[in-house]
Amino acid sequence: MTRKIILPLSLFLAVQAVQAVQPSAPNPVPVPLRELKWGQLNFLHTTDTHGWLAGHLSEPSYSADWGDYVSFATRMREVAEADGRDLLLVDTGDRVEGNGLYDSSDPKGIYTSEIIRQQPIDVLSPGNHELYKKTTAEAELQVTVPNFHGHYLASNIDIYDPETGELVALGPRSRKFTTKKQGVRVVAFGFLFDFTMNYNNTIVQPVEETVKETWFQQVIKDQEVDLFLVIGHVPVRSKEYDAVFNAIRQHQDTPIQFFGGHLHIRDCHRYDPKAVGLASGRFMETIGFMSLDGLSTERNQSKPESVTFERMYIDNNLFSFYKHTHLNKTTFPTESGRNVSRLIQQYRSTLKLDEIYGCIPKTLWMSRTPCGATDSIYAWLQQAVLPDMLGDESRRGKPAFAIFNTGAIRFDLFEGQFTRDSAFMVSPFTSGFRYLKDVPYAQALQVLDLLNQQPRILAASEAAPGFLPWTLAPPEQAARTRLTRFVSDIPVDQTPMSSDAQYDTIPGYTTTDDLGTDGDDTIHSVIDFYDVPNCIGALAPHAGSAVPETVDLVYIDFIEPYVALAASQLGLAIDVPHESDVYMPSTSFTDVLVAWITANWGCT
Ligand SMILES: *[C@@H]1O[C@H](CO)[C@@H](O)[C@H](O)[C@H]1NC(C)=O
Ligand SMILES: *[C@@H]1O[C@H](CO)[C@@H](O)[C@H](O)[C@H]1NC(C)=O
Ligand SMILES: *[C@@H]1O[C@H](CO)[C@@H](O)[C@H](O)[C@H]1NC(C)=O
Ligand SMILES: *[C@@H]1O[C@H](CO)[C@@H](O)[C@H](O)[C@H]1NC(C)=O
C-alpha cells in the first residue's frame, strides 16, 4: 500500500510574521504542515538535546529555544485539558555535552541544568553522556535528580554517592501515577541501554538483567495499571527494549508506550498492536508528539479491544508551535516561557558564545555531500586544516599521517559567522592527539584501512567486548544503515508536493517508520545523505610528489583503543598504548580547527 503524502492532510496556510525569542535566531519559513491528532493521553518528547537549549541559530526550521518549548508545553496542555485530555512531558537523556551552553561553563552544565528545570517534565532519564565523567554523573545525582523531585527515573543505574561513598540508586526505579483529567493509571520506568564506557562511579546493569529483578517483576504484575510507560536512552529497535517488552508481555496485555533515543533519529516502532515506541531525533530539532486512544482508566476499567497510537515529529520552530496551538505571536508566549528565553540569552552572553572567530565562506556538510566533495567538511579537514596545522615542536621535519574518526565532527559548518558557540557544536569533544614515532607509511595506511573495514573485523574481536564499532562514525549514519534494514518493507512515498500548496517545501526530514510516511509535521523535500568512512587519514605537510618512507602516526586520543586493536590484528610490531606519546601537547582537535579558521577565514 502506497500512501499519497498529500491526501490526508489539512494544510495550514496562514501567513504571519513569526519571531523567535533568541535575538539572533532566524525567523522560521512558512511551510505546509500536517495537523496533530489528539488522543485521551498525549505526550511531548525530547531526547539527545545535548545542550542545544538556545535552538539552532543558523537554521530557521529549528530556531525555537527551550523557553519557547516551555510556552508550547503550557499551551498544548491548555488545548488538551480544555477537551478533558491529558498531556505528559518526557525527556530521554543526553541533555549534556555538545553545545557551548553546556560545555563552556565552569563547572560544565551549571546553566543548562538551571534552564532545563524550568520545564515541568513528568518523566525523564539519563543518557550515556551523563555517565562518561565522574563529575557529570555526580551533578545528575546532586542537582538534576532533586530538581525533578521523583520524576527522574533510573531503573538500571546505581552511583557511588560522593557524600557517603555508598552505592545508591541514581533515581527511583519506577513511578506510578494517575493522569489528571482522564485518570489513566500509569507505571513508568527509565532505562539506559547496556552501556559499558561509563566512569567507574556508576554501575549500569544490563537491561536484560534488570527485568529479572524481583522489584521489576513485582511492578509489572500490578493489575491496576492502564499503561506501562517505558522511557529511556535506548534505541526503540533494540535488544534492550525487546527484553522489557517480552518481560511485560509474559504477564500482561496492558498497552505499553516506549520513548527512546540515542541514535539521533526520528523513528517509531510497533512491537505489537498495543505497544509502540517513539524516538524524537536530536539537538532540539524535533519535539516528538504521541497520542493514545482506547486506554482503560481509573473510572472505566474495561480492558480495551484496541489502542490507537498516533505520532508526529514537530519541527522545533515557532511557525509549527503557533499552528499546532492555533495561537499567534501575541497570544502564544507564556510569562515563564519568556523568562526562560531571557535566561538563555543572559547565560549565552555571560559565556560569550557569540564571540566571532571568523566567517565561513561556504557551508561545509558532514553527509549531505560525498566525502571527497569540495563542500565536504571531511575533505576540508583532510586537505587543508590538518596538513596546515599538524606539527609537534619535538618532531620538526617529520611528516605526520593523522587519523581522525568522522564521528569527531558533530555538526555541519554553516556559511556565515563562526562563533565560540559554533566551535562547540561542530567539535564538542575535548580529545587531543597521540602518536607513534616513525611508522612505515604503508603500515599507517593499513591501520586506516582496517579501521574502515568495520564493523566486520572489530566487532568480531573478543579483545574489545562492548565496543560498538560504529561509534567511530557519526551516530546518525549507523542509524540510517540499521533503519534501512528494519523498514525496507514499508513503501517509501516521496511524492513531491503538488502545486496547490501555497508554500514551497524546504529540505528536511522525510521520515519513514512503522506507522508510515506521514510522521513529520512539516512536509519537507528530501535530503540526500552520503555515507562517510569511519576514519579519515591526512598527510602533513601537504601530500607532495614524494611519498614518505616513515611517518609519525598521529590519531585522536579517543580512538586509541581502536588503533591498538587494528595494529595488533595486523600483526604490526607496535605496542600502541605503551609506545604512544602526546602529540602537540595541550592542543585539542577543536583548537586546531578554530586556529585554522581564525588564521584563514577572517571576516571582512
Ligand atoms: C575508579 O578509577 C580510578 C582511576 O580513574 C581508580 O583510582 C579507582 O580506584 C577506581 N574505583 C573503583 C571503585 O574501581
Ligand atoms: C470504557 O473503555 C472501553 C475501552 O477503552 C471503551 O470501549 C468504552 O467506550 C469506555 N466506556 C465509557 C463509558 O467511556
Ligand atoms: C492574535 O490573535 C488574537 C486573538 O485571536 C488577535 O486578536 C490578534 O490580532 C492576533 N495578533 C496577531 C499579531 O495576529
Ligand atoms: C518572570 O521574571 C520576572 C522578572 O524576573 C519575575 O518577576 C516573574 O515572577 C517571573 N515569572 C515567572 C512566571 O516565572
XYZ file of C-alpha atoms and ligand atoms in Angstrom:
660
model
C 0.000 0.000 0.000
C 1.418 3.297 -1.014
C 0.211 6.363 0.804
C -0.269 9.588 -1.034
C 1.575 12.093 1.009
C -0.861 14.903 0.256
C -4.288 13.350 0.722
C -4.910 13.010 4.447
C -3.533 16.413 5.244
C -5.102 19.631 6.030
C -2.579 22.274 5.321
C -2.028 25.281 7.473
C -1.692 28.198 5.168
C -1.931 31.342 7.213
C 0.697 33.961 6.634
C 2.039 35.900 9.528
C 5.324 37.077 10.862
C 6.899 34.607 13.226
C 9.662 35.670 15.519
C 11.816 33.562 17.769
C 12.847 34.914 21.116
C 16.632 34.472 20.933
C 17.564 37.775 19.312
C 19.960 36.234 16.810
C 17.610 33.393 15.820
C 16.381 33.397 12.224
C 12.629 33.575 11.543
C 11.090 30.272 10.573
C 9.911 29.944 6.999
C 6.172 29.315 6.475
C 5.787 25.750 5.206
C 2.972 23.254 4.655
C 2.157 21.361 7.863
C 0.226 18.268 8.873
C -2.228 18.547 11.764
C -1.873 16.803 15.112
C -4.284 14.018 16.006
C -5.069 14.235 19.706
C -5.958 11.278 21.919
C -7.033 10.610 25.502
C -3.417 10.728 26.573
C -0.848 12.847 24.724
C 2.897 13.259 25.067
C 5.635 15.687 24.100
C 9.085 14.128 23.899
C 12.611 15.492 23.697
C 15.816 13.466 23.521
C 19.531 13.928 22.871
C 19.225 17.691 23.280
C 22.980 17.871 24.091
C 22.752 21.407 25.433
C 21.097 22.949 22.340
C 18.663 24.856 24.566
C 19.064 28.078 22.589
C 17.804 26.285 19.485
C 19.565 26.464 16.140
C 20.718 29.977 15.378
C 21.696 29.099 11.787
C 18.658 27.037 10.839
C 15.172 28.579 10.705
C 13.446 25.168 10.902
C 14.848 24.509 14.379
C 15.142 28.017 15.764
C 12.851 27.813 18.800
C 14.565 27.733 22.183
C 13.793 25.936 25.457
C 11.732 28.942 26.600
C 9.537 28.616 23.506
C 9.195 24.928 24.355
C 8.093 25.869 27.884
C 5.362 28.077 26.353
C 4.477 25.357 23.833
C 4.037 22.704 26.534
C 1.796 25.025 28.578
C -0.352 25.924 25.570
C -0.585 22.302 24.424
C -1.674 21.298 27.919
C -4.365 24.008 27.820
C -5.638 22.636 24.493
C -5.635 19.072 25.843
C -7.272 19.838 29.165
C -9.978 22.004 27.630
C -11.163 18.774 25.964
C -10.687 16.633 29.075
C -7.486 15.085 27.704
C -4.066 14.768 29.340
C -0.601 15.856 28.253
C 2.635 14.444 29.685
C 6.231 15.525 29.023
C 9.119 13.098 28.608
C 12.879 13.534 28.135
C 15.168 10.590 27.471
C 18.640 11.898 28.240
C 21.890 13.037 26.682
C 20.993 16.530 27.844
C 24.698 17.236 28.311
C 27.755 17.725 26.042
C 27.655 19.077 22.516
C 26.897 22.787 22.798
C 28.722 25.781 24.270
C 25.829 26.498 26.618
C 26.693 23.250 28.405
C 30.398 22.776 27.690
C 31.834 26.239 28.139
C 30.726 26.978 31.689
C 32.958 26.093 34.610
C 31.887 23.742 36.030
C 30.177 22.450 32.921
C 26.409 22.422 32.811
C 25.634 24.853 35.640
C 23.497 26.973 33.324
C 21.838 24.210 31.325
C 20.608 22.373 34.416
C 19.048 25.644 35.604
C 17.338 26.144 32.231
C 16.083 22.567 31.840
C 14.454 22.537 35.270
C 12.132 25.361 34.169
C 10.179 22.821 32.134
C 7.985 20.612 34.328
C 8.922 17.241 32.803
C 6.765 14.340 34.000
C 9.252 11.525 33.404
C 12.945 11.823 32.494
C 16.003 9.598 32.438
C 19.755 9.947 31.850
C 21.719 9.035 28.710
C 25.221 7.661 28.273
C 26.684 11.169 28.089
C 25.509 11.850 31.641
C 27.790 8.996 32.789
C 31.114 9.336 30.899
C 32.653 11.598 33.531
C 32.601 11.324 37.298
C 31.561 14.935 37.807
C 28.758 14.776 35.217
C 27.159 11.773 36.904
C 27.534 13.405 40.327
C 25.832 16.557 39.074
C 22.904 14.402 37.976
C 22.621 12.904 41.469
C 23.066 16.186 43.309
C 21.333 18.685 41.030
C 19.070 17.265 38.319
C 17.549 14.375 40.294
C 16.410 16.676 43.157
C 15.286 19.361 40.655
C 12.750 16.907 39.276
C 11.593 15.502 42.651
C 10.695 11.902 41.898
C 10.224 12.254 38.137
C 13.838 11.356 37.231
C 13.894 7.576 36.853
C 16.918 5.261 36.807
C 15.692 1.683 36.539
C 19.153 0.231 35.866
C 21.724 2.726 37.204
C 23.491 2.961 40.558
C 26.040 5.548 41.628
C 28.574 5.935 44.424
C 27.257 8.921 46.367
C 30.256 11.257 46.757
C 28.976 12.404 50.177
C 28.721 8.960 51.753
C 30.654 6.636 49.445
C 27.577 4.390 49.415
C 26.306 2.760 46.255
C 22.775 4.106 45.752
C 20.154 4.131 43.014
C 20.676 7.226 40.853
C 16.932 7.830 40.963
C 13.696 5.962 41.683
C 13.440 2.677 39.719
C 9.826 3.298 38.746
C 6.970 5.663 39.326
C 3.240 5.104 39.497
C 0.844 7.981 38.968
C -2.623 8.762 37.666
C -3.216 11.364 34.976
C -5.136 14.474 35.953
C -8.096 14.541 33.579
C -8.600 11.014 32.287
C -7.469 9.128 35.354
C -5.128 6.862 33.378
C -3.073 4.792 35.834
C 0.498 4.833 34.593
C 3.539 2.858 35.711
C 6.751 4.395 34.345
C 10.335 3.120 34.052
C 13.531 4.890 32.921
C 16.267 2.798 31.303
C 19.705 3.253 29.794
C 20.904 0.848 27.073
C 23.615 -1.691 28.013
C 26.310 0.979 28.216
C 29.802 -0.066 29.287
C 32.002 3.012 28.825
C 30.744 4.867 31.907
C 33.188 6.114 34.556
C 33.526 3.706 37.447
C 31.440 5.804 39.879
C 28.289 4.485 38.205
C 27.099 0.950 37.559
C 24.827 0.273 34.627
C 23.023 -3.038 34.958
C 22.255 -4.662 31.596
C 18.540 -4.213 30.880
C 18.169 -7.954 30.302
C 19.291 -8.479 33.918
C 17.159 -5.689 35.379
C 13.962 -7.193 34.028
C 14.669 -10.336 36.067
C 14.957 -8.393 39.336
C 12.299 -9.023 41.971
C 11.283 -5.368 42.179
C 10.693 -5.219 38.417
C 8.767 -8.490 38.328
C 6.545 -7.226 41.130
C 5.815 -3.912 39.477
C 4.849 -5.457 36.130
C 2.414 -7.838 37.843
C 0.406 -4.878 39.167
C -3.097 -5.332 37.725
C -4.226 -1.770 38.445
C -2.341 -0.258 35.557
C -3.774 1.179 32.350
C -0.461 1.949 30.657
C 3.179 0.970 31.080
C 5.302 3.950 30.136
C 8.824 2.776 29.369
C 11.158 5.658 28.716
C 14.903 5.546 28.329
C 18.048 6.355 26.474
C 17.637 3.223 24.385
C 17.036 2.821 20.636
C 13.382 1.879 20.073
C 14.566 -1.057 17.959
C 16.949 -2.791 20.321
C 17.529 -5.960 22.264
C 17.101 -3.932 25.448
C 13.567 -2.745 24.655
C 12.680 -6.165 23.257
C 13.644 -7.577 26.660
C 11.380 -5.109 28.503
C 8.536 -5.719 26.064
C 8.799 -9.505 26.419
C 9.061 -9.321 30.202
C 5.838 -7.284 30.473
C 4.000 -9.381 27.891
C 4.728 -12.558 29.843
C 2.280 -11.241 32.421
C 0.049 -8.632 30.868
C -1.591 -7.470 27.684
C -1.673 -3.896 29.033
C -0.770 -1.176 26.488
C 2.870 -0.072 26.549
C 4.224 3.235 25.327
C 8.000 3.343 24.852
C 10.074 6.500 24.365
C 13.675 6.121 23.260
C 16.673 7.888 21.828
C 20.437 7.651 21.430
C 20.533 7.163 17.653
C 19.629 10.804 16.946
C 16.850 9.795 14.569
C 13.121 10.146 14.150
C 11.625 6.691 14.404
C 8.516 4.891 15.551
C 8.419 1.150 16.139
C 5.373 -1.057 16.678
C 6.134 -4.018 18.953
C 2.599 -5.423 18.845
C -0.874 -3.900 18.367
C -0.773 -2.450 21.898
C 2.866 -1.384 22.146
C 4.625 1.387 20.245
C 7.930 3.218 20.725
C 8.893 6.731 19.636
C 12.340 8.267 19.073
C 12.396 12.037 18.614
C 15.644 12.989 16.919
C 18.385 15.132 18.386
C 19.745 18.592 19.269
C 16.350 20.290 19.822
C 15.444 19.809 16.172
C 12.398 17.715 16.999
C 9.620 17.781 19.570
C 8.011 14.344 19.404
C 4.232 14.192 19.779
C 2.448 10.956 20.605
C -1.241 10.339 21.290
C -3.072 7.283 22.577
C -6.754 6.437 22.446
C -8.667 3.467 23.780
C -6.977 3.220 27.185
C -8.811 1.957 30.220
C -8.872 4.377 33.146
C -9.495 4.509 36.874
C -13.178 5.121 36.152
C -13.572 2.786 33.186
C -11.677 -0.384 33.748
C -12.989 -2.370 30.814
C -9.855 -3.522 29.020
C -9.542 -2.034 25.545
C -10.045 -4.138 22.429
C -7.592 -1.989 20.572
C -5.462 1.044 21.188
C -4.823 3.803 18.668
C -1.319 5.282 18.511
C -0.572 8.439 16.516
C 2.745 10.232 16.303
C 4.117 13.462 14.870
C 7.677 14.773 14.669
C 7.283 18.516 15.196
C 9.999 20.751 13.764
C 11.198 22.901 16.649
C 10.197 26.361 15.419
C 7.577 28.974 16.245
C 5.671 28.587 12.979
C 4.902 24.973 13.943
C 4.240 25.881 17.592
C 1.741 28.649 16.681
C -0.082 26.458 14.191
C -0.457 23.462 16.451
C -1.812 25.594 19.296
C -3.870 27.894 16.997
C -2.192 30.891 18.591
C -0.019 33.730 17.365
C 2.928 35.872 18.325
C 0.832 37.800 20.847
C -1.191 35.001 22.350
C 1.346 32.141 22.322
C 4.167 33.005 24.760
C 3.717 32.447 28.484
C 5.438 34.574 31.084
C 7.590 31.730 32.269
C 8.483 30.798 28.677
C 9.641 34.363 28.034
C 11.599 34.327 31.269
C 13.403 31.139 30.226
C 14.283 32.598 26.823
C 15.661 35.678 28.578
C 17.650 33.476 30.942
C 19.192 31.620 27.991
C 20.098 34.930 26.386
C 21.787 36.121 29.592
C 23.753 32.902 30.004
C 24.856 32.928 26.359
C 26.086 36.436 26.856
C 27.910 35.566 30.099
C 29.640 32.722 28.272
C 30.480 34.995 25.308
C 29.064 32.407 22.930
C 28.554 34.994 20.198
C 32.245 35.883 20.144
C 33.277 35.707 16.482
C 36.343 33.706 15.436
C 35.890 34.007 11.690
C 33.479 33.791 8.804
C 32.782 30.594 6.865
C 32.676 31.390 3.130
C 30.521 28.415 2.124
C 28.625 25.747 4.068
C 30.574 22.526 4.647
C 28.451 19.396 5.136
C 29.038 16.178 7.049
C 26.883 13.840 4.991
C 24.817 15.916 2.620
C 27.628 15.735 0.106
C 30.048 12.958 -0.907
C 33.037 12.744 1.399
C 35.558 13.907 -1.189
C 33.492 16.858 -2.484
C 34.701 20.426 -2.187
C 31.840 21.212 0.220
C 32.586 18.253 2.498
C 33.760 19.147 5.985
C 35.913 15.997 5.978
C 37.646 16.860 2.706
C 38.382 20.293 4.143
C 39.904 18.814 7.308
C 41.895 16.301 5.299
C 43.163 18.618 2.595
C 43.522 21.958 4.348
C 43.206 22.038 8.126
C 45.315 19.088 9.225
C 48.107 19.462 6.619
C 48.449 23.138 7.603
C 48.171 22.778 11.354
C 49.724 19.480 12.384
C 53.225 19.653 13.765
C 54.891 18.914 17.075
C 57.837 21.012 18.277
C 59.899 17.945 19.063
C 59.228 16.314 15.690
C 60.292 19.048 13.306
C 60.650 17.965 9.707
C 58.974 14.596 10.314
C 55.934 14.014 8.153
C 52.770 13.065 10.021
C 49.853 10.923 8.986
C 46.833 11.815 11.114
C 43.825 9.553 11.534
C 40.617 11.028 12.878
C 37.193 9.427 13.202
C 34.366 11.093 11.303
C 32.244 10.948 14.471
C 34.581 13.553 15.981
C 32.624 16.078 13.910
C 29.123 16.512 15.238
C 27.550 19.135 13.038
C 27.635 20.901 9.695
C 29.655 24.108 9.434
C 27.334 26.815 8.180
C 28.234 29.720 5.936
C 28.491 32.938 7.930
C 29.864 33.854 11.318
C 31.846 31.175 13.104
C 31.487 31.797 16.822
C 32.630 30.277 20.066
C 29.237 28.573 20.048
C 29.758 27.138 16.532
C 33.077 25.633 17.614
C 31.367 23.649 20.386
C 28.621 22.490 18.027
C 30.923 21.258 15.283
C 33.551 19.756 17.540
C 32.371 19.415 21.145
C 34.897 16.842 22.286
C 37.987 17.611 24.292
C 40.119 14.969 22.577
C 43.750 15.734 21.817
C 46.299 13.890 19.722
C 48.643 10.987 20.408
C 51.234 9.472 18.113
C 53.617 6.649 17.328
C 57.056 7.584 16.059
C 58.463 6.563 12.696
C 55.869 4.097 11.499
C 56.334 2.864 7.915
C 53.842 4.849 5.848
C 52.492 1.649 4.277
C 51.626 0.333 7.743
C 49.929 3.567 8.737
C 47.750 3.224 5.648
C 46.944 -0.371 6.619
C 45.762 0.758 10.049
C 43.428 3.269 8.419
C 42.195 0.617 6.017
C 41.375 -1.780 8.787
C 39.540 0.858 10.804
C 37.395 1.427 7.737
C 36.631 -2.256 7.216
C 34.493 -2.318 10.319
C 32.138 -3.391 11.648
C 33.055 -6.903 10.480
C 36.560 -7.043 11.835
C 36.495 -5.081 15.048
C 33.018 -6.224 16.022
C 34.184 -9.810 15.874
C 37.032 -9.086 18.193
C 36.841 -10.510 21.663
C 39.606 -8.144 22.622
C 37.059 -5.372 22.670
C 33.923 -6.518 24.449
C 31.282 -3.853 24.500
C 32.854 -1.876 21.678
C 30.300 -0.588 19.253
C 32.388 -0.152 16.132
C 30.031 2.345 14.596
C 30.729 4.792 17.390
C 33.615 5.966 15.197
C 31.279 7.383 12.567
C 28.515 9.883 13.387
C 25.609 8.085 15.155
C 23.117 9.255 12.528
C 24.921 7.233 9.875
C 24.729 3.984 11.819
C 21.058 4.673 12.403
C 20.400 5.192 8.708
C 22.053 1.891 7.887
C 20.164 -0.008 10.582
C 16.893 1.610 9.682
C 17.134 0.757 6.016
C 17.228 -2.831 7.084
C 14.340 -2.591 9.543
C 11.848 -0.676 7.476
C 12.665 -1.879 3.996
C 9.219 -3.466 3.737
C 7.428 -0.139 4.085
C 6.832 1.598 0.780
C 8.615 4.915 0.844
C 6.421 7.609 -0.541
C 8.441 10.637 -1.513
C 5.753 12.138 -3.729
C 6.676 15.768 -4.165
C 4.199 18.422 -3.076
C 1.674 19.264 -5.732
C 1.301 22.825 -6.924
C -1.821 23.512 -4.839
C 0.194 24.094 -1.690
C 0.686 27.743 -1.023
C 4.152 27.358 0.430
C 7.170 25.736 -1.069
C 8.665 22.859 0.772
C 12.155 23.207 2.122
C 14.673 20.391 2.584
C 14.389 18.491 5.861
C 13.332 15.264 7.498
C 11.247 12.845 5.406
C 10.729 10.049 7.887
C 9.570 6.520 7.197
C 8.704 4.469 10.274
C 6.458 1.560 11.237
C 3.390 3.816 11.153
C 4.057 5.074 7.633
C 5.440 8.141 5.904
C 3.189 10.818 7.368
C 5.006 11.440 10.661
C 6.812 14.732 10.023
C 4.657 17.739 10.862
C 6.456 19.755 8.196
C 6.245 18.435 4.653
C 9.837 18.575 3.503
C 11.665 17.942 0.307
C 14.086 15.036 0.504
C 17.713 15.463 1.529
C 20.210 13.005 0.073
C 22.683 11.574 2.538
C 26.039 10.057 1.693
C 27.890 7.553 3.818
C 31.238 8.558 5.219
C 34.059 6.204 6.237
C 34.675 5.563 9.951
C 38.043 7.279 9.796
C 39.976 9.592 7.518
C 43.724 9.967 7.137
C 45.504 13.221 6.375
C 49.144 13.594 5.454
C 51.046 16.615 6.725
C 52.692 18.580 5.368
C 50.659 18.612 2.148
C 50.925 15.455 0.112
C 53.534 16.309 -2.463
C 55.116 14.145 -5.102
C 57.358 12.235 -2.709
C 55.692 9.507 -0.675
C 57.319 9.402 2.776
C 59.078 6.219 3.944
C 58.002 6.631 7.532
C 55.560 8.936 9.262
C 54.508 9.835 12.747
C 51.202 8.024 13.032
C 49.028 10.631 14.749
C 45.489 9.915 15.924
C 42.782 11.428 18.084
C 43.189 10.006 21.576
C 39.537 8.872 21.665
C 40.299 6.204 19.048
C 43.421 4.820 20.738
C 41.748 1.500 21.689
C 40.682 1.026 18.068
C 44.129 1.875 16.710
C 45.648 -0.565 19.181
C 43.257 -3.267 18.082
C 43.906 -2.606 14.400
C 47.678 -2.673 14.939
C 47.512 -5.947 16.817
C 45.213 -7.548 14.252
C 47.617 -6.548 11.513
C 50.453 -8.085 13.476
C 52.362 -4.797 13.412
C 55.275 -4.581 15.771
C 53.741 -1.624 17.574
C 52.529 -1.651 21.144
C 50.113 1.223 20.873
C 49.269 2.168 24.448
C 52.855 1.830 25.672
C 54.785 3.364 22.827
C 52.426 6.213 22.088
C 53.032 9.753 23.200
C 51.133 13.035 23.272
C 51.417 14.991 20.014
C 51.073 18.772 20.167
C 50.601 18.854 23.977
C 47.613 20.826 25.309
C 46.171 21.159 21.830
C 42.794 19.589 21.124
C 41.287 18.723 17.775
C 38.872 21.620 18.314
C 41.779 24.028 18.962
C 43.312 23.046 15.626
C 40.070 23.648 13.782
C 39.471 27.018 15.443
C 43.047 28.156 14.873
C 42.821 27.348 11.162
C 39.550 29.253 10.725
C 40.875 32.233 12.670
C 44.023 32.330 10.544
C 42.391 31.739 7.161
C 38.794 32.867 7.235
C 38.678 36.223 8.941
C 35.523 38.305 8.494
C 35.961 41.180 6.100
C 37.986 4.106 39.553
O 39.016 4.539 38.706
C 40.018 5.285 39.364
C 41.032 5.748 38.317
O 40.410 6.573 37.376
C 40.682 4.441 40.439
O 41.617 5.224 41.154
C 39.612 3.926 41.399
O 40.188 3.030 42.312
C 38.508 3.211 40.651
N 37.455 2.883 41.596
C 36.849 1.725 41.618
C 35.749 1.576 42.615
O 37.148 0.809 40.876
C -14.656 2.283 28.530
O -13.443 1.866 27.862
C -13.668 0.999 26.755
C -12.300 0.544 26.258
O -11.465 1.631 26.016
C -14.420 1.762 25.693
O -14.675 0.926 24.597
C -15.759 2.267 26.286
O -16.393 3.081 25.350
C -15.497 3.068 27.556
N -16.766 3.402 28.194
C -17.080 4.628 28.559
C -18.387 4.802 29.260
O -16.315 5.583 28.361
C -3.557 37.120 17.621
O -4.798 36.547 17.931
C -5.647 37.420 18.661
C -6.852 36.601 19.111
O -7.332 35.815 18.067
C -6.000 38.595 17.779
O -6.833 39.494 18.491
C -4.717 39.315 17.391
O -4.990 40.338 16.480
C -3.728 38.348 16.758
N -2.438 39.010 16.641
C -1.675 38.929 15.561
C -0.354 39.612 15.602
O -2.033 38.304 14.560
C 9.450 36.188 35.258
O 10.513 37.035 35.605
C 10.103 38.192 36.321
C 11.294 39.109 36.448
O 12.418 38.406 36.895
C 9.550 37.746 37.664
O 9.124 38.866 38.409
C 8.368 36.829 37.426
O 7.887 36.312 38.645
C 8.764 35.669 36.519
N 7.576 34.948 36.169
C 7.506 33.632 36.115
C 6.190 33.027 35.768
O 8.464 32.908 36.314
